[in-house]
Each structure stands twice: as structure tokens, then as C-alpha cells.
Amino acid sequence: GAVFHNLGIPTHYFTAMFAMARVYGYIAHYLEFSKDSCLIRPRALYRAA
């Protein structure tokens, strides 16, 4: 909210701006995945405590 406020964006647009940023991030992840078409797998083994 502070960045949007300093940019002069009205407060009633904050939710829409946040949602658009999330959608662009999801699209970027999808495009990156579709280019390589491989899942990212962690190399460490999970050991429950």
C-alpha cells in the first residue's frame, strides 16, 4: 500500500493493482514452466522431526 500511495494511485485501486500483479506473476511462472516443461524438484530429503 505504501508504494501505491507514494505513486499517487487512489486507494480504491489498491486491490485491483495487487490482483493484477499476482496474475502477471502466475503467467510468468506458467510461461517459464511451459518453456522447460520440467518440474522443480528439491534435492534435499524431508525428514519429519
mmCIF file of N, CA and C in Angstrom:
data_model
loop_
_atom_site.group_PDB
_atom_site.id
_atom_site.type_symbol
_atom_site.label_atom_id
_atom_site.label_comp_id
_atom_site.label_asym_id
_atom_site.label_seq_id
_atom_site.Cartn_x
_atom_site.Cartn_y
_atom_site.Cartn_z
ATOM 1 N N GLY A 1 0.790 -1.183 0.000
ATOM 2 C CA GLY A 1 0.000 0.000 0.000
ATOM 3 C C GLY A 1 0.841 1.260 0.000
ATOM 4 N N ALA A 2 2.001 1.228 0.661
ATOM 5 C CA ALA A 2 2.826 2.428 0.758
ATOM 6 C C ALA A 2 3.381 2.824 -0.609
ATOM 7 N N VAL A 3 3.769 1.845 -1.401
ATOM 8 C CA VAL A 3 4.315 2.145 -2.735
ATOM 9 C C VAL A 3 3.230 2.734 -3.619
ATOM 10 N N PHE A 4 2.045 2.120 -3.617
ATOM 11 C CA PHE A 4 0.942 2.648 -4.418
ATOM 12 C C PHE A 4 0.580 4.062 -3.972
ATOM 13 N N HIS A 5 0.582 4.291 -2.664
ATOM 14 C CA HIS A 5 0.264 5.619 -2.139
ATOM 15 C C HIS A 5 1.298 6.642 -2.610
ATOM 16 N N ASN A 6 2.583 6.284 -2.541
ATOM 17 C CA ASN A 6 3.636 7.209 -2.971
ATOM 18 C C ASN A 6 3.612 7.448 -4.475
ATOM 19 N N LEU A 7 3.086 6.491 -5.241
ATOM 20 C CA LEU A 7 2.953 6.683 -6.686
ATOM 21 C C LEU A 7 1.729 7.518 -7.048
ATOM 22 N N GLY A 8 0.906 7.830 -6.055
ATOM 23 C CA GLY A 8 -0.267 8.660 -6.294
ATOM 24 C C GLY A 8 -1.477 7.888 -6.791
ATOM 25 N N ILE A 9 -1.485 6.572 -6.607
ATOM 26 C CA ILE A 9 -2.613 5.757 -7.043
ATOM 27 C C ILE A 9 -3.708 5.849 -5.980
ATOM 28 N N PRO A 10 -4.950 6.119 -6.392
ATOM 29 C CA PRO A 10 -6.042 6.206 -5.417
ATOM 30 C C PRO A 10 -6.224 4.886 -4.656
ATOM 31 N N THR A 11 -6.630 4.988 -3.404
ATOM 32 C CA THR A 11 -6.725 3.801 -2.549
ATOM 33 C C THR A 11 -7.739 2.784 -3.058
ATOM 34 N N HIS A 12 -8.773 3.213 -3.766
ATOM 35 C CA HIS A 12 -9.762 2.249 -4.244
ATOM 36 C C HIS A 12 -9.231 1.389 -5.393
ATOM 37 N N TYR A 13 -8.048 1.692 -5.908
ATOM 38 C CA TYR A 13 -7.417 0.858 -6.941
ATOM 39 C C TYR A 13 -6.403 -0.130 -6.364
ATOM 40 N N PHE A 14 -6.113 -0.053 -5.084
ATOM 41 C CA PHE A 14 -5.063 -0.898 -4.491
ATOM 42 C C PHE A 14 -5.335 -2.384 -4.700
ATOM 43 N N THR A 15 -6.562 -2.829 -4.453
ATOM 44 C CA THR A 15 -6.885 -4.253 -4.588
ATOM 45 C C THR A 15 -6.727 -4.715 -6.026
ATOM 46 N N ALA A 16 -7.187 -3.924 -6.971
ATOM 47 C CA ALA A 16 -7.060 -4.294 -8.378
ATOM 48 C C ALA A 16 -5.596 -4.338 -8.809
ATOM 49 N N MET A 17 -4.803 -3.392 -8.353
ATOM 50 C CA MET A 17 -3.380 -3.378 -8.707
ATOM 51 C C MET A 17 -2.670 -4.597 -8.122
ATOM 52 N N PHE A 18 -3.002 -4.951 -6.883
ATOM 53 C CA PHE A 18 -2.410 -6.121 -6.249
ATOM 54 C C PHE A 18 -2.793 -7.387 -7.010
ATOM 55 N N ALA A 19 -4.063 -7.507 -7.386
ATOM 56 C CA ALA A 19 -4.526 -8.687 -8.118
ATOM 57 C C ALA A 19 -3.847 -8.788 -9.481
ATOM 58 N N MET A 20 -3.687 -7.668 -10.176
ATOM 59 C CA MET A 20 -3.018 -7.693 -11.484
ATOM 60 C C MET A 20 -1.570 -8.136 -11.343
ATOM 61 N N ALA A 21 -0.900 -7.688 -10.298
ATOM 62 C CA ALA A 21 0.486 -8.102 -10.078
ATOM 63 C C ALA A 21 0.563 -9.604 -9.842
ATOM 64 N N ARG A 22 -0.383 -10.155 -9.083
ATOM 65 C CA ARG A 22 -0.395 -11.601 -8.843
ATOM 66 C C ARG A 22 -0.636 -12.369 -10.135
ATOM 67 N N VAL A 23 -1.567 -11.898 -10.955
ATOM 68 C CA VAL A 23 -1.869 -12.578 -12.219
ATOM 69 C C VAL A 23 -0.651 -12.559 -13.129
ATOM 70 N N TYR A 24 0.040 -11.433 -13.222
ATOM 71 C CA TYR A 24 1.249 -11.365 -14.052
ATOM 72 C C TYR A 24 2.310 -12.327 -13.541
ATOM 73 N N GLY A 25 2.425 -12.476 -12.236
ATOM 74 C CA GLY A 25 3.373 -13.427 -11.664
ATOM 75 C C GLY A 25 3.010 -14.858 -12.009
ATOM 76 N N TYR A 26 1.718 -15.195 -11.907
ATOM 77 C CA TYR A 26 1.270 -16.544 -12.262
ATOM 78 C C TYR A 26 1.529 -16.831 -13.735
ATOM 79 N N ILE A 27 1.282 -15.858 -14.593
ATOM 80 C CA ILE A 27 1.528 -16.037 -16.026
ATOM 81 C C ILE A 27 3.011 -16.246 -16.285
ATOM 82 N N ALA A 28 3.862 -15.494 -15.609
ATOM 83 C CA ALA A 28 5.309 -15.657 -15.778
ATOM 84 C C ALA A 28 5.752 -17.053 -15.355
ATOM 85 N N HIS A 29 5.218 -17.553 -14.245
ATOM 86 C CA HIS A 29 5.554 -18.910 -13.806
ATOM 87 C C HIS A 29 5.080 -19.941 -14.825
ATOM 88 N N TYR A 30 3.884 -19.760 -15.364
ATOM 89 C CA TYR A 30 3.352 -20.691 -16.354
ATOM 90 C C TYR A 30 4.211 -20.696 -17.612
ATOM 91 N N LEU A 31 4.579 -19.510 -18.096
ATOM 92 C CA LEU A 31 5.400 -19.435 -19.302
ATOM 93 C C LEU A 31 6.769 -20.058 -19.079
ATOM 94 N N GLU A 32 7.338 -19.846 -17.900
ATOM 95 C CA GLU A 32 8.633 -20.441 -17.586
ATOM 96 C C GLU A 32 8.525 -21.962 -17.533
ATOM 97 N N PHE A 33 7.453 -22.470 -16.936
ATOM 98 C CA PHE A 33 7.266 -23.912 -16.846
ATOM 99 C C PHE A 33 7.017 -24.516 -18.221
ATOM 100 N N SER A 34 6.196 -23.858 -19.043
ATOM 101 C CA SER A 34 5.869 -24.421 -20.351
ATOM 102 C C SER A 34 7.079 -24.422 -21.281
ATOM 103 N N LYS A 35 8.017 -23.522 -21.050
ATOM 104 C CA LYS A 35 9.229 -23.483 -21.874
ATOM 105 C C LYS A 35 10.131 -24.669 -21.552
ATOM 106 N N ASP A 36 10.344 -24.937 -20.262
ATOM 107 C CA ASP A 36 11.230 -26.028 -19.851
ATOM 108 C C ASP A 36 10.490 -27.350 -19.714
ATOM 109 N N SER A 37 9.222 -27.284 -19.389
ATOM 110 C CA SER A 37 8.333 -28.426 -19.161
ATOM 111 C C SER A 37 8.919 -29.470 -18.216
ATOM 112 N N CYS A 38 9.578 -29.012 -17.168
ATOM 113 C CA CYS A 38 10.028 -29.933 -16.132
ATOM 114 C C CYS A 38 9.709 -29.315 -14.774
ATOM 115 N N LEU A 39 9.326 -30.166 -13.854
ATOM 116 C CA LEU A 39 9.012 -29.689 -12.514
ATOM 117 C C LEU A 39 10.286 -29.428 -11.736
ATOM 118 N N ILE A 40 10.226 -28.455 -10.857
ATOM 119 C CA ILE A 40 11.366 -28.167 -9.990
ATOM 120 C C ILE A 40 11.263 -29.093 -8.789
ATOM 121 N N ARG A 41 12.250 -29.916 -8.600
ATOM 122 C CA ARG A 41 12.253 -30.877 -7.502
ATOM 123 C C ARG A 41 13.333 -30.505 -6.499
ATOM 124 N N PRO A 42 13.004 -30.480 -5.209
ATOM 125 C CA PRO A 42 14.037 -30.207 -4.205
ATOM 126 C C PRO A 42 15.027 -31.364 -4.130
ATOM 127 N N ARG A 43 16.284 -31.045 -3.893
ATOM 128 C CA ARG A 43 17.311 -32.080 -3.813
ATOM 129 C C ARG A 43 17.447 -32.653 -2.409
ATOM 130 N N ALA A 44 16.972 -31.940 -1.417
ATOM 131 C CA ALA A 44 17.083 -32.400 -0.034
ATOM 132 C C ALA A 44 15.944 -33.364 0.288
ATOM 133 N N LEU A 45 16.204 -34.281 1.188
ATOM 134 C CA LEU A 45 15.179 -35.210 1.645
ATOM 135 C C LEU A 45 14.475 -34.618 2.861
ATOM 136 N N TYR A 46 13.173 -34.759 2.905
ATOM 137 C CA TYR A 46 12.402 -34.269 4.045
ATOM 138 C C TYR A 46 12.442 -35.310 5.149
ATOM 139 N N ARG A 47 12.790 -34.887 6.330
ATOM 140 C CA ARG A 47 12.804 -35.779 7.496
ATOM 141 C C ARG A 47 11.988 -35.122 8.596
ATOM 142 N N ALA A 48 10.871 -35.722 8.902
ATOM 143 C CA ALA A 48 9.999 -35.166 9.941
ATOM 144 C C ALA A 48 10.667 -35.280 11.306
ATOM 145 N N ALA A 49 10.449 -34.303 12.134
ATOM 146 C CA ALA A 49 11.072 -34.289 13.471
ATOM 147 C C ALA A 49 10.339 -35.175 14.437
#
